[in-house]
mmCIF file of C-alpha atoms in Angstrom:
data_model
loop_
_atom_site.group_PDB
_atom_site.id
_atom_site.type_symbol
_atom_site.label_atom_id
_atom_site.label_comp_id
_atom_site.label_asym_id
_atom_site.label_seq_id
_atom_site.Cartn_x
_atom_site.Cartn_y
_atom_site.Cartn_z
ATOM 1 C CA MET A 1 -98.954 122.752 263.882
ATOM 2 C CA THR A 2 -96.394 123.392 266.649
ATOM 3 C CA LYS A 3 -95.884 119.685 267.235
ATOM 4 C CA THR A 4 -95.327 119.147 263.531
ATOM 5 C CA PHE A 5 -92.454 121.712 263.197
ATOM 6 C CA LEU A 6 -90.585 120.911 266.399
ATOM 7 C CA PRO A 7 -88.875 117.751 265.044
ATOM 8 C CA LEU A 8 -87.912 119.577 261.855
ATOM 9 C CA PHE A 9 -86.456 122.464 263.865
ATOM 10 C CA ALA A 10 -84.505 120.036 266.036
ATOM 11 C CA ALA A 11 -83.182 118.245 262.974
ATOM 12 C CA ALA A 12 -82.036 121.544 261.509
ATOM 13 C CA LEU A 13 -80.050 122.204 264.664
ATOM 14 C CA VAL A 14 -78.375 118.810 264.508
ATOM 15 C CA LEU A 15 -77.605 118.557 260.787
ATOM 16 C CA PRO A 16 -74.983 121.366 260.565
ATOM 17 C CA GLY A 17 -72.901 119.634 263.185
ATOM 18 C CA ALA A 18 -73.169 116.360 261.302
ATOM 19 C CA VAL A 19 -72.091 118.020 258.056
ATOM 20 C CA LEU A 20 -69.152 119.695 259.745
ATOM 21 C CA ALA A 21 -68.080 116.413 261.258
ATOM 22 C CA GLN A 22 -68.096 114.707 257.860
ATOM 23 C CA SER A 23 -66.138 117.493 256.130
ATOM 24 C CA THR A 24 -63.360 117.669 258.731
ATOM 25 C CA VAL A 25 -59.911 117.247 257.108
ATOM 26 C CA THR A 26 -56.933 116.106 259.132
ATOM 27 C CA LEU A 27 -53.242 116.157 258.218
ATOM 28 C CA ASP A 28 -53.322 112.362 258.216
ATOM 29 C CA SER A 29 -55.589 112.364 255.155
ATOM 30 C CA PHE A 30 -52.822 113.509 252.779
ATOM 31 C CA SER A 31 -49.041 113.748 252.655
ATOM 32 C CA LEU A 32 -47.116 116.864 251.696
ATOM 33 C CA GLY A 33 -44.119 114.712 250.935
ATOM 34 C CA ASP A 34 -45.667 112.827 248.018
ATOM 35 C CA PRO A 35 -43.372 113.287 244.988
ATOM 36 C CA PRO A 36 -44.930 114.860 241.882
ATOM 37 C CA LYS A 37 -45.705 112.534 239.007
ATOM 38 C CA PRO A 38 -43.029 112.751 236.295
ATOM 39 C CA ASP A 39 -44.006 114.398 233.037
ATOM 40 C CA ALA A 40 -44.618 111.634 230.486
ATOM 41 C CA ALA A 41 -42.989 113.509 227.589
ATOM 42 C CA ALA A 42 -39.919 114.405 229.684
ATOM 43 C CA ALA A 43 -39.594 110.788 230.795
ATOM 44 C CA GLU A 44 -39.746 109.625 227.164
ATOM 45 C CA MET A 45 -37.067 112.133 226.143
ATOM 46 C CA ARG A 46 -34.855 111.006 229.012
ATOM 47 C CA ASP A 47 -35.302 107.315 228.182
ATOM 48 C CA CYS A 48 -34.446 107.928 224.521
ATOM 49 C CA LEU A 49 -31.248 109.733 225.549
ATOM 50 C CA VAL A 50 -30.247 107.038 228.018
ATOM 51 C CA ASP A 51 -30.845 104.215 225.523
ATOM 52 C CA PRO A 52 -31.332 105.476 221.943
ATOM 53 C CA SER A 53 -31.434 101.923 220.569
ATOM 54 C CA ALA A 54 -34.616 101.235 222.557
ATOM 55 C CA CYS A 55 -36.311 104.519 221.578
ATOM 56 C CA ASP A 56 -39.485 103.804 219.596
ATOM 57 C CA SER A 57 -40.665 107.418 219.341
ATOM 58 C CA ALA A 58 -41.278 108.555 215.765
ATOM 59 C CA GLU A 59 -40.157 112.068 216.694
ATOM 60 C CA PHE A 60 -37.303 111.527 219.124
ATOM 61 C CA GLY A 61 -35.743 108.484 217.444
ATOM 62 C CA GLY A 62 -34.609 107.588 213.938
ATOM 63 C CA GLY A 63 -32.431 110.639 213.401
ATOM 64 C CA ALA A 64 -28.861 110.961 212.161
ATOM 65 C CA LYS A 65 -26.212 109.282 214.272
ATOM 66 C CA PHE A 66 -23.192 111.255 215.377
ATOM 67 C CA THR A 67 -19.982 109.914 216.865
ATOM 68 C CA LEU A 68 -17.341 111.888 218.714
ATOM 69 C CA ASP A 69 -15.380 112.114 215.450
ATOM 70 C CA ASP A 70 -18.430 113.643 213.753
ATOM 71 C CA VAL A 71 -18.953 116.428 216.302
ATOM 72 C CA VAL A 72 -15.213 117.145 216.314
ATOM 73 C CA ASN A 73 -15.367 117.525 212.520
ATOM 74 C CA LEU A 74 -18.323 119.907 212.921
ATOM 75 C CA GLY A 75 -16.038 122.141 214.972
ATOM 76 C CA VAL A 76 -18.158 122.215 218.143
ATOM 77 C CA VAL A 77 -16.037 119.892 220.300
ATOM 78 C CA GLU A 78 -12.282 119.653 220.648
ATOM 79 C CA ARG A 79 -10.813 116.214 221.032
ATOM 80 C CA LYS A 80 -8.938 115.757 224.270
ATOM 81 C CA PRO A 81 -5.331 114.644 223.730
ATOM 82 C CA LYS A 82 -4.663 111.023 224.585
ATOM 83 C CA PRO A 83 -2.067 110.278 227.267
ATOM 84 C CA PRO A 84 1.344 109.266 225.848
ATOM 85 C CA ALA A 85 1.779 105.557 225.262
ATOM 86 C CA SER A 86 3.822 103.672 227.817
ATOM 87 C CA ALA A 87 7.320 102.657 226.768
ATOM 88 C CA THR A 88 6.683 99.183 228.145
ATOM 89 C CA PRO A 89 3.818 97.388 226.368
ATOM 90 C CA ALA A 90 1.039 96.301 228.673
ATOM 91 C CA ARG A 91 0.705 92.567 229.226
ATOM 92 C CA ALA A 92 -2.413 90.595 230.056
ATOM 93 C CA GLY A 93 -2.041 86.951 230.956
ATOM 94 C CA GLY A 94 1.558 86.851 229.747
ATOM 95 C CA THR A 95 0.728 88.233 226.279
ATOM 96 C CA ILE A 96 1.108 91.720 224.864
ATOM 97 C CA ALA A 97 -2.190 93.649 224.888
ATOM 98 C CA ILE A 98 -2.674 95.339 221.502
ATOM 99 C CA GLU A 99 -5.127 98.192 221.156
ATOM 100 C CA ASP A 100 -7.811 97.562 218.533
ATOM 101 C CA ARG A 101 -7.850 100.739 216.439
ATOM 102 C CA THR A 102 -10.247 99.318 213.846
ATOM 103 C CA LYS A 103 -13.186 99.396 216.251
ATOM 104 C CA THR A 104 -16.117 101.446 214.954
ATOM 105 C CA PRO A 105 -16.768 104.539 217.113
ATOM 106 C CA GLU A 106 -19.931 104.328 219.189
ATOM 107 C CA PRO A 107 -22.714 106.801 218.352
ATOM 108 C CA LEU A 108 -23.387 109.448 220.974
ATOM 109 C CA PRO A 109 -26.732 109.731 222.807
ATOM 110 C CA THR A 110 -29.104 111.803 220.702
ATOM 111 C CA ILE A 111 -32.750 112.693 220.129
ATOM 112 C CA ASP A 112 -34.585 114.681 217.468
ATOM 113 C CA LEU A 113 -36.944 117.518 218.395
ATOM 114 C CA GLU A 114 -39.641 118.822 216.076
ATOM 115 C CA VAL A 115 -39.301 122.450 217.139
ATOM 116 C CA LEU A 116 -41.833 124.676 215.360
ATOM 117 C CA PHE A 117 -40.723 127.910 213.694
ATOM 118 C CA ALA A 118 -42.615 130.347 211.521
ATOM 119 C CA TYR A 119 -41.610 130.482 207.851
ATOM 120 C CA ASP A 120 -38.116 131.936 207.382
ATOM 121 C CA SER A 121 -37.921 132.765 211.100
ATOM 122 C CA ASP A 122 -35.656 131.748 213.956
ATOM 123 C CA ALA A 123 -37.996 133.107 216.671
ATOM 124 C CA LEU A 124 -39.249 130.424 219.055
ATOM 125 C CA THR A 125 -43.015 129.938 219.041
ATOM 126 C CA PRO A 126 -44.958 129.255 222.276
ATOM 127 C CA GLN A 127 -45.238 125.604 221.197
ATOM 128 C CA ALA A 128 -41.476 125.429 220.727
ATOM 129 C CA MET A 129 -40.801 126.939 224.146
ATOM 130 C CA ALA A 130 -43.200 124.457 225.761
ATOM 131 C CA LYS A 131 -41.337 121.548 224.154
ATOM 132 C CA LEU A 132 -37.959 122.932 225.186
ATOM 133 C CA SER A 133 -39.203 123.356 228.760
ATOM 134 C CA THR A 134 -40.056 119.662 228.706
ATOM 135 C CA LEU A 135 -36.547 118.955 227.425
ATOM 136 C CA THR A 136 -34.954 120.886 230.285
ATOM 137 C CA ASN A 137 -36.977 118.748 232.704
ATOM 138 C CA ALA A 138 -35.607 115.621 231.031
ATOM 139 C CA LEU A 139 -32.030 116.940 231.151
ATOM 140 C CA SER A 140 -32.299 117.583 234.890
ATOM 141 C CA ASP A 141 -32.063 113.817 235.421
ATOM 142 C CA PRO A 142 -28.878 113.093 237.449
ATOM 143 C CA GLY A 143 -27.880 110.382 234.968
ATOM 144 C CA LEU A 144 -27.579 112.938 232.156
ATOM 145 C CA LYS A 145 -25.598 115.587 233.994
ATOM 146 C CA GLY A 146 -21.967 116.203 233.146
ATOM 147 C CA SER A 147 -22.486 116.018 229.373
ATOM 148 C CA LYS A 148 -21.964 118.787 226.853
ATOM 149 C CA LEU A 149 -25.124 119.657 224.923
ATOM 150 C CA ILE A 150 -24.776 119.989 221.155
ATOM 151 C CA PHE A 151 -27.827 121.342 219.303
ATOM 152 C CA ILE A 152 -27.716 120.611 215.561
ATOM 153 C CA GLY A 153 -30.127 122.483 213.307
ATOM 154 C CA HIS A 154 -31.585 120.703 210.255
ATOM 155 C CA THR A 155 -33.759 121.899 207.372
ATOM 156 C CA ASP A 156 -35.585 120.325 204.459
ATOM 157 C CA ALA A 157 -34.054 120.443 200.972
ATOM 158 C CA VAL A 158 -36.128 123.345 199.648
ATOM 159 C CA GLY A 159 -33.884 126.278 198.702
ATOM 160 C CA SER A 160 -30.142 126.680 198.351
ATOM 161 C CA ALA A 161 -27.582 124.927 200.536
ATOM 162 C CA ALA A 162 -26.128 128.228 201.759
ATOM 163 C CA TYR A 163 -29.530 129.641 202.726
ATOM 164 C CA ASN A 164 -30.578 126.505 204.594
ATOM 165 C CA LYS A 165 -27.283 126.220 206.442
ATOM 166 C CA SER A 166 -27.643 129.805 207.660
ATOM 167 C CA LEU A 167 -31.275 129.266 208.678
ATOM 168 C CA SER A 168 -30.479 126.015 210.504
ATOM 169 C CA GLN A 169 -27.649 127.745 212.395
ATOM 170 C CA ARG A 170 -29.922 130.570 213.549
ATOM 171 C CA ARG A 171 -32.573 128.137 214.705
ATOM 172 C CA ALA A 172 -30.060 125.947 216.528
ATOM 173 C CA ASP A 173 -28.718 129.092 218.225
ATOM 174 C CA ALA A 174 -32.239 130.059 219.343
ATOM 175 C CA VAL A 175 -32.861 126.625 220.850
ATOM 176 C CA ALA A 176 -29.472 126.488 222.572
ATOM 177 C CA ARG A 177 -29.929 129.995 223.977
ATOM 178 C CA TYR A 178 -33.329 129.125 225.454
ATOM 179 C CA VAL A 179 -32.038 125.917 227.073
ATOM 180 C CA GLN A 180 -28.899 127.652 228.353
ATOM 181 C CA ASN A 181 -30.868 130.465 229.984
ATOM 182 C CA THR A 182 -33.453 128.091 231.454
ATOM 183 C CA MET A 183 -30.888 125.689 232.910
ATOM 184 C CA ARG A 184 -28.334 128.420 233.684
ATOM 185 C CA LEU A 185 -25.558 126.584 231.896
ATOM 186 C CA GLY A 186 -22.096 127.948 231.336
ATOM 187 C CA THR A 187 -20.970 128.853 227.820
ATOM 188 C CA GLY A 188 -18.702 125.826 227.669
ATOM 189 C CA GLN A 189 -21.529 123.401 228.403
ATOM 190 C CA ILE A 190 -23.594 124.015 225.286
ATOM 191 C CA GLU A 191 -22.949 124.510 221.566
ATOM 192 C CA ALA A 192 -25.057 124.987 218.429
ATOM 193 C CA VAL A 193 -24.341 124.271 214.783
ATOM 194 C CA GLY A 194 -26.420 124.290 211.609
ATOM 195 C CA VAL A 195 -25.990 121.639 208.914
ATOM 196 C CA GLY A 196 -28.804 122.610 206.549
ATOM 197 C CA PHE A 197 -30.101 119.583 204.643
ATOM 198 C CA ASP A 198 -26.919 117.493 204.881
ATOM 199 C CA TYR A 199 -28.628 114.938 207.170
ATOM 200 C CA LEU A 200 -32.202 114.465 205.956
ATOM 201 C CA LYS A 201 -34.360 112.328 208.229
ATOM 202 C CA ASP A 202 -36.632 111.308 205.350
ATOM 203 C CA THR A 203 -34.431 111.009 202.269
ATOM 204 C CA ARG A 204 -37.332 109.809 200.123
ATOM 205 C CA ARG A 205 -39.189 113.078 200.746
ATOM 206 C CA PRO A 206 -36.587 115.844 200.931
ATOM 207 C CA ASP A 207 -39.249 118.503 201.539
ATOM 208 C CA ALA A 208 -40.974 116.580 204.367
ATOM 209 C CA ALA A 209 -41.704 118.420 207.619
ATOM 210 C CA GLU A 210 -39.790 115.898 209.760
ATOM 211 C CA ASN A 211 -36.586 117.040 208.079
ATOM 212 C CA ARG A 212 -37.049 120.472 209.689
ATOM 213 C CA ARG A 213 -35.862 119.775 213.209
ATOM 214 C CA VAL A 214 -33.251 120.467 215.878
ATOM 215 C CA GLN A 215 -31.241 117.511 217.109
ATOM 216 C CA LEU A 216 -29.673 117.202 220.546
ATOM 217 C CA VAL A 217 -26.434 115.266 220.906
ATOM 218 C CA LEU A 218 -24.851 114.605 224.295
ATOM 219 C CA VAL A 219 -21.091 114.399 224.619
ATOM 220 C CA PRO A 220 -20.337 112.777 228.005
ATOM 221 C CA GLY A 221 -17.466 114.294 229.935
ATOM 222 C CA ALA A 222 -16.683 116.909 227.275
#
């Protein structure tokens, strides 16, 4: 019996060392400098802001288009005065260069956000705060810095125009306040305005849920 257990006892003495050797972790086996993987939703938001024409997201794309003239008319951005025209007309190649004032203004970068609110409430839900946290990650991209953030609140067409405009303003304010506090933005870097149901996303279904949204418009250099 003694001869039978001696090999097993010897093996038991050897095996712990073998296990320890196999489980040894060195600093060469991983790198602390590996960058974190970008959040997919934040990356999609960023891409839609950088190039709205290439945005194929049903939520983020397809919303109302706003030009600089539009946001000026909404009263959230002041147009910077143009420098006085030179007394001597500019010449290019021996001819007088004439400014084309009939050119259609370019739409500003924008995305729609389906931010969830309880009925008749402007309090942000946990789902809404999670989505806005993703948005702040997208806006931290260096290519989007230096722009003024305009949050435009939209509603569906159920109810009076006055009621919906007030509700959309309160909801836009709530979204802008959350983003401002999270990103620590100055008061001049962010604005909010409510437009009620003036810009329905789905005009064929005025009461559709996708009409109830908050839209972000970027005004570069404002």
